[in-house]
mmCIF file of C-alpha atoms and ligand atoms in Angstrom:
data_model
loop_
_atom_site.group_PDB
_atom_site.id
_atom_site.type_symbol
_atom_site.label_atom_id
_atom_site.label_comp_id
_atom_site.label_asym_id
_atom_site.label_seq_id
_atom_site.Cartn_x
_atom_site.Cartn_y
_atom_site.Cartn_z
ATOM 1 C CA MET A 1 -13.344 15.685 4.355
ATOM 2 C CA LYS A 2 -12.408 12.427 6.015
ATOM 3 C CA HIS A 3 -8.903 12.220 7.452
ATOM 4 C CA VAL A 4 -6.924 9.135 6.407
ATOM 5 C CA LEU A 5 -4.127 7.625 8.506
ATOM 6 C CA THR A 6 -1.688 4.799 7.929
ATOM 7 C CA ILE A 7 1.000 3.227 10.101
ATOM 8 C CA GLY A 8 4.206 1.689 8.858
ATOM 9 C CA GLU A 9 7.535 1.683 7.148
ATOM 10 C CA ILE A 10 9.024 4.745 5.509
ATOM 11 C CA LEU A 11 12.184 3.859 3.639
ATOM 12 C CA VAL A 12 14.314 4.617 0.614
ATOM 13 C CA GLU A 13 14.531 2.416 -2.425
ATOM 14 C CA ILE A 14 17.669 2.129 -4.520
ATOM 15 C CA MET A 15 17.207 0.450 -7.865
ATOM 16 C CA ALA A 16 19.528 -1.358 -10.252
ATOM 17 C CA LEU A 17 19.597 0.393 -13.607
ATOM 18 C CA ASP A 18 19.793 -2.846 -15.578
ATOM 19 C CA PRO A 19 17.861 -6.084 -15.133
ATOM 20 C CA GLY A 20 19.821 -9.111 -13.939
ATOM 21 C CA ASN A 21 20.096 -11.535 -11.077
ATOM 22 C CA GLY A 22 20.620 -9.917 -7.690
ATOM 23 C CA PHE A 23 23.552 -7.945 -6.363
ATOM 24 C CA LEU A 24 26.485 -10.339 -6.575
ATOM 25 C CA GLU A 25 28.748 -7.907 -8.414
ATOM 26 C CA PRO A 26 29.134 -4.129 -8.564
ATOM 27 C CA ILE A 27 26.346 -2.645 -10.697
ATOM 28 C CA SER A 28 24.942 0.777 -11.548
ATOM 29 C CA LEU A 29 22.192 1.964 -9.246
ATOM 30 C CA ILE A 30 19.725 4.822 -9.162
ATOM 31 C CA GLY A 31 18.191 6.341 -6.065
ATOM 32 C CA PRO A 32 17.475 6.987 -3.259
ATOM 33 C CA PHE A 33 13.734 7.213 -3.941
ATOM 34 C CA ALA A 34 11.183 7.723 -1.159
ATOM 35 C CA SER A 35 9.363 4.426 -0.634
ATOM 36 C CA GLY A 36 7.661 1.947 1.697
ATOM 37 C CA ALA A 37 4.196 0.624 0.873
ATOM 38 C CA PRO A 38 2.340 2.705 3.509
ATOM 39 C CA ALA A 39 4.349 5.788 2.527
ATOM 40 C CA ILE A 40 3.488 5.380 -1.163
ATOM 41 C CA PHE A 41 -0.138 4.780 -0.254
ATOM 42 C CA ILE A 42 -0.432 7.893 1.897
ATOM 43 C CA ASP A 43 1.473 10.059 -0.586
ATOM 44 C CA GLN A 44 -1.064 9.097 -3.272
ATOM 45 C CA VAL A 45 -3.941 9.894 -0.871
ATOM 46 C CA ALA A 46 -2.403 13.336 -0.271
ATOM 47 C CA ARG A 47 -1.948 13.998 -3.988
ATOM 48 C CA LEU A 48 -5.667 13.428 -4.435
ATOM 49 C CA GLY A 49 -6.256 16.275 -2.004
ATOM 50 C CA GLN A 50 -7.454 14.188 0.939
ATOM 51 C CA PRO A 51 -6.272 15.197 4.438
ATOM 52 C CA CYS A 52 -3.970 12.449 5.695
ATOM 53 C CA GLY A 53 -1.017 11.452 7.820
ATOM 54 C CA ILE A 54 1.376 8.624 8.614
ATOM 55 C CA ILE A 55 2.789 7.170 11.821
ATOM 56 C CA GLY A 56 6.334 5.983 11.235
ATOM 57 C CA CYS A 57 9.983 6.354 12.161
ATOM 58 C CA VAL A 58 13.031 7.385 10.159
ATOM 59 C CA GLY A 59 16.683 7.792 11.086
ATOM 60 C CA ASN A 60 18.488 11.044 11.672
ATOM 61 C CA ASP A 61 20.070 10.934 8.224
ATOM 62 C CA ASP A 62 19.647 12.152 4.651
ATOM 63 C CA PHE A 63 17.494 9.162 3.659
ATOM 64 C CA GLY A 64 15.003 10.066 6.375
ATOM 65 C CA GLU A 65 15.129 13.732 5.457
ATOM 66 C CA LEU A 66 14.473 12.942 1.786
ATOM 67 C CA CYS A 67 11.389 10.867 2.648
ATOM 68 C CA LEU A 68 9.980 13.413 5.069
ATOM 69 C CA GLN A 69 10.504 16.323 2.690
ATOM 70 C CA ARG A 70 8.788 14.419 -0.101
ATOM 71 C CA LEU A 71 5.781 13.370 2.018
ATOM 72 C CA GLN A 72 5.378 16.841 3.453
ATOM 73 C CA ALA A 73 5.656 18.527 0.065
ATOM 74 C CA ASP A 74 2.827 16.336 -1.216
ATOM 75 C CA GLY A 75 0.600 17.217 1.734
ATOM 76 C CA VAL A 76 1.048 14.304 4.149
ATOM 77 C CA ASP A 77 0.976 15.216 7.861
ATOM 78 C CA ILE A 78 4.305 13.907 9.213
ATOM 79 C CA GLY A 79 3.757 15.138 12.785
ATOM 80 C CA ALA A 80 3.602 11.528 14.025
ATOM 81 C CA VAL A 81 6.812 10.405 12.301
ATOM 82 C CA ALA A 82 9.539 9.887 14.916
ATOM 83 C CA ARG A 83 13.284 10.238 14.368
ATOM 84 C CA ASP A 84 15.502 7.511 15.777
ATOM 85 C CA PRO A 85 18.851 9.059 16.739
ATOM 86 C CA GLU A 86 20.686 5.727 16.487
ATOM 87 C CA ARG A 87 19.271 3.545 13.757
ATOM 88 C CA PRO A 88 19.468 4.477 10.073
ATOM 89 C CA THR A 89 16.406 5.003 7.886
ATOM 90 C CA GLY A 90 15.112 1.781 6.343
ATOM 91 C CA SER A 91 16.194 0.847 2.845
ATOM 92 C CA ALA A 92 15.473 -1.592 0.062
ATOM 93 C CA PHE A 93 17.752 -2.362 -2.865
ATOM 94 C CA VAL A 94 15.813 -3.811 -5.768
ATOM 95 C CA ARG A 95 16.830 -5.362 -9.049
ATOM 96 C CA TYR A 96 14.522 -6.701 -11.713
ATOM 97 C CA ARG A 97 15.324 -10.055 -13.251
ATOM 98 C CA PRO A 98 14.838 -10.435 -17.001
ATOM 99 C CA ASP A 99 11.571 -12.359 -16.316
ATOM 100 C CA GLY A 100 10.121 -9.450 -14.297
ATOM 101 C CA GLN A 101 10.685 -11.072 -10.862
ATOM 102 C CA ARG A 102 12.497 -8.930 -8.333
ATOM 103 C CA ASP A 103 15.493 -9.508 -6.044
ATOM 104 C CA PHE A 104 15.662 -7.414 -2.876
ATOM 105 C CA VAL A 105 18.131 -6.561 -0.130
ATOM 106 C CA PHE A 106 16.077 -5.133 2.735
ATOM 107 C CA ASN A 107 17.103 -3.230 5.840
ATOM 108 C CA ILE A 108 13.746 -2.716 7.518
ATOM 109 C CA ARG A 109 13.225 -4.605 10.779
ATOM 110 C CA HIS A 110 16.578 -3.510 12.228
ATOM 111 C CA SER A 111 16.387 0.025 10.844
ATOM 112 C CA ALA A 112 14.536 3.018 12.285
ATOM 113 C CA CYS A 113 11.338 1.412 10.903
ATOM 114 C CA GLY A 114 11.717 -1.273 13.560
ATOM 115 C CA SER A 115 11.866 1.199 16.443
ATOM 116 C CA MET A 116 8.377 2.549 15.829
ATOM 117 C CA ALA A 117 6.585 2.880 19.167
ATOM 118 C CA ALA A 118 3.448 4.505 20.524
ATOM 119 C CA SER A 119 3.932 8.151 21.461
ATOM 120 C CA GLU A 120 1.773 11.133 22.293
ATOM 121 C CA ALA A 121 1.925 12.214 18.652
ATOM 122 C CA SER A 122 0.899 8.767 17.378
ATOM 123 C CA GLN A 123 -1.985 8.548 19.848
ATOM 124 C CA ALA A 124 -3.197 11.990 18.784
ATOM 125 C CA ALA A 125 -2.992 10.977 15.108
ATOM 126 C CA ILE A 126 -5.039 7.843 15.811
ATOM 127 C CA ARG A 127 -7.670 9.797 17.728
ATOM 128 C CA GLY A 128 -7.825 12.409 14.975
ATOM 129 C CA CYS A 129 -8.435 10.160 11.968
ATOM 130 C CA ASP A 130 -11.644 8.920 10.322
ATOM 131 C CA HIS A 131 -10.106 6.078 8.352
ATOM 132 C CA LEU A 132 -7.123 3.817 8.997
ATOM 133 C CA HIS A 133 -5.372 1.908 6.199
ATOM 134 C CA VAL A 134 -3.319 -1.125 7.229
ATOM 135 C CA MET A 135 -0.647 -2.783 5.088
ATOM 136 C CA GLY A 136 0.349 -6.373 5.836
ATOM 137 C CA THR A 137 4.012 -5.467 5.280
ATOM 138 C CA SER A 138 3.826 -3.146 8.277
ATOM 139 C CA LEU A 139 3.021 -5.935 10.752
ATOM 140 C CA PHE A 140 6.628 -7.136 10.893
ATOM 141 C CA SER A 141 7.099 -6.965 14.669
ATOM 142 C CA GLU A 142 5.043 -7.658 17.768
ATOM 143 C CA SER A 143 5.057 -4.020 18.807
ATOM 144 C CA LEU A 144 3.770 -2.953 15.398
ATOM 145 C CA VAL A 145 1.014 -5.555 15.513
ATOM 146 C CA GLU A 146 0.083 -4.273 18.972
ATOM 147 C CA MET A 147 0.115 -0.626 17.910
ATOM 148 C CA THR A 148 -1.898 -1.345 14.760
ATOM 149 C CA THR A 149 -4.535 -3.512 16.436
ATOM 150 C CA GLY A 150 -4.887 -0.881 19.174
ATOM 151 C CA ALA A 151 -5.352 1.793 16.512
ATOM 152 C CA ILE A 152 -7.986 -0.316 14.738
ATOM 153 C CA GLN A 153 -9.982 -0.627 17.983
ATOM 154 C CA THR A 154 -9.775 3.117 18.665
ATOM 155 C CA VAL A 155 -10.762 4.129 15.140
ATOM 156 C CA ARG A 156 -13.664 1.670 15.026
ATOM 157 C CA ALA A 157 -14.889 2.695 18.482
ATOM 158 C CA ARG A 158 -15.085 6.278 17.207
ATOM 159 C CA GLY A 159 -17.129 5.232 14.167
ATOM 160 C CA GLY A 160 -14.219 5.311 11.714
ATOM 161 C CA THR A 161 -13.475 2.791 8.984
ATOM 162 C CA ILE A 162 -10.599 0.412 8.188
ATOM 163 C CA SER A 163 -9.055 -0.760 4.931
ATOM 164 C CA PHE A 164 -6.577 -3.604 4.680
ATOM 165 C CA ASP A 165 -4.133 -4.595 1.939
ATOM 166 C CA PRO A 166 -2.381 -7.866 2.934
ATOM 167 C CA ASN A 167 0.504 -6.912 0.578
ATOM 168 C CA ILE A 168 2.372 -9.979 1.667
ATOM 169 C CA ARG A 169 5.901 -10.935 0.801
ATOM 170 C CA GLY A 170 6.787 -14.598 1.222
ATOM 171 C CA GLU A 171 9.580 -14.098 3.729
ATOM 172 C CA LEU A 172 7.283 -12.125 6.029
ATOM 173 C CA LEU A 173 4.739 -14.946 6.317
ATOM 174 C CA GLU A 174 7.422 -17.008 8.071
ATOM 175 C CA LEU A 175 7.444 -14.585 11.015
ATOM 176 C CA PRO A 176 5.882 -16.236 14.085
ATOM 177 C CA GLY A 177 2.254 -15.221 14.605
ATOM 178 C CA LEU A 178 2.074 -13.048 11.510
ATOM 179 C CA ARG A 179 -0.551 -15.051 9.662
ATOM 180 C CA GLU A 180 -2.837 -14.918 12.721
ATOM 181 C CA ALA A 181 -2.245 -11.179 13.099
ATOM 182 C CA LEU A 182 -3.087 -10.627 9.432
ATOM 183 C CA LYS A 183 -6.262 -12.637 9.730
ATOM 184 C CA SER A 184 -7.420 -10.726 12.794
ATOM 185 C CA VAL A 185 -6.894 -7.449 10.929
ATOM 186 C CA ALA A 186 -8.668 -8.810 7.832
ATOM 187 C CA MET A 187 -11.674 -9.727 9.959
ATOM 188 C CA LEU A 188 -12.019 -6.119 11.159
ATOM 189 C CA ALA A 189 -11.641 -4.432 7.775
ATOM 190 C CA ASP A 190 -14.461 -2.544 6.061
ATOM 191 C CA LEU A 191 -12.547 -2.708 2.784
ATOM 192 C CA PHE A 192 -10.408 -5.767 2.033
ATOM 193 C CA MET A 193 -8.018 -5.184 -0.876
ATOM 194 C CA PRO A 194 -5.929 -8.266 -1.711
ATOM 195 C CA SER A 195 -3.787 -8.834 -4.802
ATOM 196 C CA GLY A 196 -4.714 -11.980 -6.729
ATOM 197 C CA GLN A 197 -4.103 -15.083 -4.630
ATOM 198 C CA GLU A 198 -3.920 -13.098 -1.371
ATOM 199 C CA LEU A 199 -7.704 -13.423 -1.353
ATOM 200 C CA PHE A 200 -7.182 -17.049 -0.284
ATOM 201 C CA LEU A 201 -4.652 -16.323 2.489
ATOM 202 C CA PHE A 202 -7.154 -16.746 5.302
ATOM 203 C CA SER A 203 -9.720 -18.944 3.615
ATOM 204 C CA GLN A 204 -10.228 -22.613 2.870
ATOM 205 C CA ALA A 205 -12.429 -21.652 -0.091
ATOM 206 C CA ARG A 206 -11.528 -23.059 -3.504
ATOM 207 C CA THR A 207 -13.247 -20.449 -5.649
ATOM 208 C CA GLU A 208 -13.028 -16.688 -5.726
ATOM 209 C CA SER A 209 -16.746 -16.200 -5.123
ATOM 210 C CA HIS A 210 -16.672 -18.433 -2.033
ATOM 211 C CA ALA A 211 -13.617 -16.617 -0.653
ATOM 212 C CA VAL A 212 -15.278 -13.242 -1.270
ATOM 213 C CA ALA A 213 -18.500 -14.442 0.406
ATOM 214 C CA GLU A 214 -16.476 -15.523 3.436
ATOM 215 C CA VAL A 215 -14.847 -12.090 3.798
ATOM 216 C CA LEU A 216 -18.210 -10.330 3.364
ATOM 217 C CA ASP A 217 -19.604 -12.600 6.104
ATOM 218 C CA TRP A 218 -16.910 -11.335 8.483
ATOM 219 C CA GLY A 219 -18.496 -7.909 8.056
ATOM 220 C CA ALA A 220 -16.428 -6.287 5.293
ATOM 221 C CA ARG A 221 -18.451 -3.834 3.225
ATOM 222 C CA ALA A 222 -16.523 -4.580 0.057
ATOM 223 C CA VAL A 223 -13.683 -6.635 -1.366
ATOM 224 C CA VAL A 224 -11.476 -5.194 -4.101
ATOM 225 C CA VAL A 225 -9.139 -7.612 -5.877
ATOM 226 C CA LYS A 226 -6.087 -6.262 -7.731
ATOM 227 C CA ARG A 227 -4.987 -8.338 -10.696
ATOM 228 C CA GLY A 228 -1.961 -6.517 -12.151
ATOM 229 C CA THR A 229 -2.170 -6.506 -15.949
ATOM 230 C CA GLU A 230 -5.558 -8.248 -15.693
ATOM 231 C CA GLY A 231 -7.170 -5.183 -14.106
ATOM 232 C CA ALA A 232 -9.266 -5.303 -10.926
ATOM 233 C CA SER A 233 -12.623 -6.399 -9.494
ATOM 234 C CA TYR A 234 -15.048 -5.090 -6.895
ATOM 235 C CA PHE A 235 -17.471 -7.159 -4.811
ATOM 236 C CA ASP A 236 -20.084 -6.229 -2.235
ATOM 237 C CA ARG A 237 -23.296 -7.943 -1.101
ATOM 238 C CA GLU A 238 -25.311 -6.575 -4.024
ATOM 239 C CA GLN A 239 -22.920 -6.393 -6.931
ATOM 240 C CA THR A 240 -19.747 -7.534 -8.629
ATOM 241 C CA MET A 241 -17.847 -5.623 -11.295
ATOM 242 C CA SER A 242 -14.502 -5.830 -13.081
ATOM 243 C CA VAL A 243 -12.355 -3.509 -15.163
ATOM 244 C CA PRO A 244 -9.628 -4.558 -17.586
ATOM 245 C CA ALA A 245 -6.223 -2.931 -17.024
ATOM 246 C CA ILE A 246 -5.592 0.150 -19.131
ATOM 247 C CA PRO A 247 -2.958 -0.838 -21.703
ATOM 248 C CA VAL A 248 0.261 1.072 -20.987
ATOM 249 C CA ARG A 249 3.969 0.456 -21.433
ATOM 250 C CA GLU A 250 5.099 -0.705 -17.990
ATOM 251 C CA VAL A 251 8.330 0.959 -16.862
ATOM 252 C CA ASP A 252 8.305 -0.008 -13.166
ATOM 253 C CA PRO A 253 5.456 -1.964 -11.526
ATOM 254 C CA THR A 254 6.450 -1.082 -7.932
ATOM 255 C CA GLY A 255 3.801 1.034 -6.231
ATOM 256 C CA ALA A 256 0.910 0.207 -8.568
ATOM 257 C CA GLY A 257 -1.016 -1.615 -5.853
ATOM 258 C CA ASP A 258 -0.428 1.182 -3.334
ATOM 259 C CA CYS A 259 -1.555 3.934 -5.743
ATOM 260 C CA PHE A 260 -4.552 1.831 -6.772
ATOM 261 C CA GLY A 261 -5.502 1.215 -3.121
ATOM 262 C CA ALA A 262 -5.049 4.855 -2.121
ATOM 263 C CA THR A 263 -7.269 6.019 -4.957
ATOM 264 C CA PHE A 264 -9.970 3.450 -4.280
ATOM 265 C CA VAL A 265 -10.046 4.278 -0.551
ATOM 266 C CA THR A 266 -10.142 8.044 -1.194
ATOM 267 C CA CYS A 267 -12.978 7.766 -3.737
ATOM 268 C CA TRP A 268 -14.893 5.372 -1.463
ATOM 269 C CA LEU A 269 -14.556 7.779 1.483
ATOM 270 C CA ARG A 270 -15.870 10.560 -0.761
ATOM 271 C CA GLY A 271 -18.977 8.467 -1.421
ATOM 272 C CA MET A 272 -18.372 7.859 -5.129
ATOM 273 C CA PRO A 273 -20.208 4.920 -6.729
ATOM 274 C CA PRO A 274 -18.005 1.803 -6.755
ATOM 275 C CA GLU A 275 -17.716 1.713 -10.553
ATOM 276 C CA ARG A 276 -16.236 5.228 -10.567
ATOM 277 C CA ALA A 277 -13.900 4.455 -7.658
ATOM 278 C CA LEU A 278 -12.748 1.261 -9.408
ATOM 279 C CA SER A 279 -12.163 3.019 -12.676
ATOM 280 C CA LEU A 280 -10.151 5.877 -11.106
ATOM 281 C CA ALA A 281 -8.132 3.378 -9.026
ATOM 282 C CA ASN A 282 -7.431 1.348 -12.163
ATOM 283 C CA ALA A 283 -6.171 4.534 -13.829
ATOM 284 C CA ALA A 284 -3.960 5.289 -10.798
ATOM 285 C CA GLY A 285 -2.421 1.787 -11.017
ATOM 286 C CA ALA A 286 -1.727 2.217 -14.732
ATOM 287 C CA MET A 287 -0.206 5.675 -14.224
ATOM 288 C CA ALA A 288 1.986 4.347 -11.416
ATOM 289 C CA VAL A 289 3.711 1.798 -13.675
ATOM 290 C CA LEU A 290 4.575 4.462 -16.247
ATOM 291 C CA LYS A 291 7.250 6.037 -13.998
ATOM 292 C CA LYS A 292 10.531 4.678 -12.679
ATOM 293 C CA GLY A 293 10.674 4.841 -8.890
ATOM 294 C CA PRO A 294 8.168 3.580 -6.316
ATOM 295 C CA MET A 295 6.486 6.898 -5.439
ATOM 296 C CA GLU A 296 7.143 8.770 -8.668
ATOM 297 C CA GLY A 297 3.954 7.613 -10.383
ATOM 298 C CA VAL A 298 1.423 9.206 -8.013
ATOM 299 C CA SER A 299 -1.340 11.269 -9.651
ATOM 300 C CA THR A 300 -3.731 14.102 -8.872
ATOM 301 C CA MET A 301 -7.481 13.623 -9.371
ATOM 302 C CA GLY A 302 -7.295 15.914 -12.396
ATOM 303 C CA GLU A 303 -4.554 13.780 -13.955
ATOM 304 C CA LEU A 304 -6.556 10.587 -13.381
ATOM 305 C CA GLN A 305 -9.688 12.086 -14.922
ATOM 306 C CA ALA A 306 -7.747 13.376 -17.929
ATOM 307 C CA PHE A 307 -6.045 9.984 -18.360
ATOM 308 C CA LEU A 308 -9.419 8.201 -18.372
ATOM 309 C CA GLU A 309 -11.000 10.739 -20.706
ATOM 310 C CA ALA A 310 -8.111 10.441 -23.168
ATOM 311 C CA GLY A 311 -9.191 6.794 -23.694
ATOM 312 C CA GLU A 312 -7.496 5.063 -26.605
ATOM 313 C CA GLY A 313 -5.855 8.335 -27.594
ATOM 314 C CA ARG A 314 -3.635 8.466 -24.509
ATOM 315 C CA LYS A 315 0.111 8.189 -25.004
HETATM 316 P P1 ATP B 401 2.541 -3.857 -5.598
HETATM 317 O O1 ATP B 401 2.295 -4.460 -4.246
HETATM 318 O O2 ATP B 401 3.749 -4.380 -6.295
HETATM 319 O O3 ATP B 401 2.476 -2.363 -5.597
HETATM 320 P P2 ATP B 401 0.028 -5.163 -6.192
HETATM 321 O O4 ATP B 401 0.305 -6.612 -6.438
HETATM 322 O O5 ATP B 401 -0.515 -4.792 -4.866
HETATM 323 O O6 ATP B 401 1.327 -4.321 -6.542
HETATM 324 P P3 ATP B 401 -1.109 -4.922 -8.816
HETATM 325 O O7 ATP B 401 -2.233 -5.865 -8.990
HETATM 326 O O8 ATP B 401 0.196 -5.254 -9.423
HETATM 327 O O9 ATP B 401 -0.982 -4.588 -7.274
HETATM 328 O O10 ATP B 401 -1.526 -3.486 -9.395
HETATM 329 C C1 ATP B 401 -2.649 -2.798 -8.886
HETATM 330 C C2 ATP B 401 -3.519 -2.309 -10.013
HETATM 331 O O11 ATP B 401 -2.789 -1.407 -10.855
HETATM 332 C C3 ATP B 401 -4.019 -3.416 -10.939
HETATM 333 O O12 ATP B 401 -5.183 -4.019 -10.408
HETATM 334 C C4 ATP B 401 -4.287 -2.605 -12.215
HETATM 335 O O13 ATP B 401 -5.513 -1.905 -12.085
HETATM 336 C C5 ATP B 401 -3.139 -1.587 -12.211
HETATM 337 N N1 ATP B 401 -1.961 -2.099 -12.923
HETATM 338 C C6 ATP B 401 -0.937 -2.817 -12.416
HETATM 339 N N2 ATP B 401 -0.023 -3.130 -13.365
HETATM 340 C C7 ATP B 401 -0.484 -2.594 -14.518
HETATM 341 C C8 ATP B 401 -0.001 -2.551 -15.879
HETATM 342 N N3 ATP B 401 1.136 -3.123 -16.239
HETATM 343 N N4 ATP B 401 -0.757 -1.910 -16.801
HETATM 344 C C9 ATP B 401 -1.905 -1.301 -16.470
HETATM 345 N N5 ATP B 401 -2.409 -1.307 -15.206
HETATM 346 C C10 ATP B 401 -1.727 -1.930 -14.243
HETATM 347 MG MG1 MG B 402 0.519 -5.073 -3.245
#
């Protein structure tokens, strides 16, 4: 089985119990939950039974311990996760507004996440993988861009494949050089997996089909567009297909894109036809929103199959 690797932030998420605007007064919170887009992604890959690992860094504290225990319990190789003795584990406080938008307080760049650096363990993990998944959120410092682009070269040189989810938050795009770094990663990806408008991040195209054609011209084998409650679409040189979202009662949308991406990548690496991979990924996204907490909605392959088979009869 192909070994999947990702590089990036491992952090805890602490959530407001009630919707409202930000954190300007004392409120009730729940957490810590293990989180971080690459961490959620790789945890979902592991749950599907695929061998996988993550390169990251946590602090020498309970938040770090909680994340590592969770990842390890689900089957993620954490041998390339460093421990920073000085900086605390990254964190994100999140509160939903009544309109579904989110307010965040992040401690990522100046946490242990920001002290990620190449090591013997990280080099070994890069040499040992068949597929590397890159999240745009993880390119928040020059050293991370350097480490990630180096890893992409190594994996490609060894015949491995790359997937890329731009997963961009507005404030990150302001970082100097980030847009260029994202584009250079996008141009090397075998699978490009944007959410909605992210498809147009690196393109002058006005229509979706032109933007997709541009990415396929760079050499991507497929483009998979996530559309939240509108479902998802798949494009390659021969075919285009879409699935509507599975109607569910959304409890917490965080992590849907990561679970979707992890499932699509895993199915694709296993050689499944794209319609099956898309349908299982769509199910993983729907199951992810059913649970409160960013990583709590991950599923096994058996659970995804049962969820799809239950059809209209599912709860
Ligand atoms: P995030 O980065 O917040 O994890 P995203 O923007 O990358 O999310 P989405 O498009 O929100 O990704 O979700 C990914 C996929 O999950 C969608 O394409 C869809 O298949 C499924 N999904 C998301 N939200 C819902 C929902 N409310 N109901 C059913 N399926 C959903
Ligand atoms: Mg996303």
